[in-house]
mmCIF file of C-alpha atoms in Angstrom:
data_model
loop_
_atom_site.group_PDB
_atom_site.id
_atom_site.type_symbol
_atom_site.label_atom_id
_atom_site.label_comp_id
_atom_site.label_asym_id
_atom_site.label_seq_id
_atom_site.Cartn_x
_atom_site.Cartn_y
_atom_site.Cartn_z
ATOM 1 C CA UNK A 135 36.961 56.825 183.647
ATOM 2 C CA UNK A 136 34.130 59.072 184.788
ATOM 3 C CA UNK A 137 32.737 61.803 182.594
ATOM 4 C CA UNK A 138 34.538 65.123 183.054
ATOM 5 C CA UNK A 139 32.635 68.315 183.735
ATOM 6 C CA UNK A 140 33.517 71.851 184.820
ATOM 7 C CA UNK A 141 32.968 70.792 188.427
ATOM 8 C CA UNK A 142 35.090 67.633 188.301
ATOM 9 C CA UNK A 143 37.731 67.871 191.006
ATOM 10 C CA UNK A 144 36.712 71.413 191.892
ATOM 11 C CA UNK A 145 38.966 72.627 194.711
ATOM 12 C CA UNK A 146 40.452 75.810 196.155
ATOM 13 C CA UNK A 147 43.983 77.117 195.789
ATOM 14 C CA UNK A 148 45.020 75.462 192.539
ATOM 15 C CA UNK A 149 46.803 78.782 192.074
ATOM 16 C CA UNK A 150 48.003 80.825 195.035
ATOM 17 C CA UNK A 151 46.598 84.165 196.180
ATOM 18 C CA UNK A 152 49.548 86.096 194.779
ATOM 19 C CA UNK A 153 49.050 84.657 191.266
ATOM 20 C CA UNK A 154 45.273 85.219 191.477
ATOM 21 C CA UNK A 155 45.661 88.869 192.472
ATOM 22 C CA UNK A 156 48.462 89.488 189.971
ATOM 23 C CA UNK A 157 46.432 88.097 187.070
ATOM 24 C CA UNK A 158 43.320 90.079 188.083
ATOM 25 C CA UNK A 159 45.461 93.231 188.269
ATOM 26 C CA UNK A 160 46.845 92.446 184.827
ATOM 27 C CA UNK A 161 43.303 92.091 183.447
ATOM 28 C CA UNK A 162 42.350 95.395 185.061
ATOM 29 C CA UNK A 163 45.394 97.266 183.765
ATOM 30 C CA UNK A 164 45.169 95.934 180.216
ATOM 31 C CA UNK A 165 41.441 96.669 180.071
ATOM 32 C CA UNK A 166 42.032 100.252 181.222
ATOM 33 C CA UNK A 167 44.952 100.820 178.856
ATOM 34 C CA UNK A 168 43.320 99.243 175.801
ATOM 35 C CA UNK A 169 39.680 100.293 176.041
ATOM 36 C CA UNK A 170 38.226 97.021 177.320
ATOM 37 C CA UNK A 171 40.374 94.538 175.425
ATOM 38 C CA UNK A 172 43.757 92.858 175.424
ATOM 39 C CA UNK A 173 45.645 90.502 173.139
ATOM 40 C CA UNK A 174 43.260 87.669 174.058
ATOM 41 C CA UNK A 175 40.078 89.513 173.109
ATOM 42 C CA UNK A 176 37.311 91.723 174.465
ATOM 43 C CA UNK A 177 37.040 91.767 178.261
ATOM 44 C CA UNK A 178 33.239 91.509 178.402
ATOM 45 C CA UNK A 179 33.408 88.244 176.430
ATOM 46 C CA UNK A 180 36.521 86.825 178.094
ATOM 47 C CA UNK A 181 36.637 83.724 180.285
ATOM 48 C CA UNK A 182 39.872 84.490 182.128
ATOM 49 C CA UNK A 183 38.266 86.004 185.231
ATOM 50 C CA UNK A 184 35.818 83.112 185.769
ATOM 51 C CA UNK A 185 38.715 80.685 185.248
ATOM 52 C CA UNK A 186 40.839 82.495 187.829
ATOM 53 C CA UNK A 187 37.954 82.316 190.328
ATOM 54 C CA UNK A 188 37.639 78.592 189.663
ATOM 55 C CA UNK A 189 41.355 77.952 190.151
ATOM 56 C CA UNK A 190 41.806 80.096 193.260
ATOM 57 C CA UNK A 191 38.456 80.208 195.061
ATOM 58 C CA UNK A 192 37.200 76.814 193.943
ATOM 59 C CA UNK A 193 33.887 78.250 192.746
ATOM 60 C CA UNK A 194 32.311 77.682 189.386
ATOM 61 C CA UNK A 195 30.819 80.837 187.914
ATOM 62 C CA UNK A 196 28.210 79.823 185.345
ATOM 63 C CA UNK A 197 25.302 82.189 185.935
ATOM 64 C CA UNK A 198 25.686 85.226 183.631
ATOM 65 C CA UNK A 199 24.852 87.600 186.505
ATOM 66 C CA UNK A 200 27.592 86.044 188.691
ATOM 67 C CA UNK A 201 30.103 86.285 185.868
ATOM 68 C CA UNK A 202 29.197 89.914 185.177
ATOM 69 C CA UNK A 203 29.502 90.778 188.885
ATOM 70 C CA UNK A 204 32.962 89.173 189.106
ATOM 71 C CA UNK A 205 34.130 90.907 185.924
ATOM 72 C CA UNK A 206 32.792 94.286 187.083
ATOM 73 C CA UNK A 207 35.018 94.036 190.168
ATOM 74 C CA UNK A 208 38.044 93.847 187.884
ATOM 75 C CA UNK A 209 37.258 95.558 184.580
ATOM 76 C CA UNK A 210 34.842 98.383 183.901
#
């Protein structure tokens, strides 16, 4: 078995567009309602948005600037 990494088997559309958009909207709404946090933690430290990008867009966000840019599109 080969060594697993974050890029192993990286592909688009593991989740569909509807699920991707719904989960991003949920992140946005919870962040707005709860002052930048939800039941999973503080939005600025959360890995949900990069994970959603990986599962839907097939891109691996690892650079802190890329992650911040993606998060800023969803949560303020």
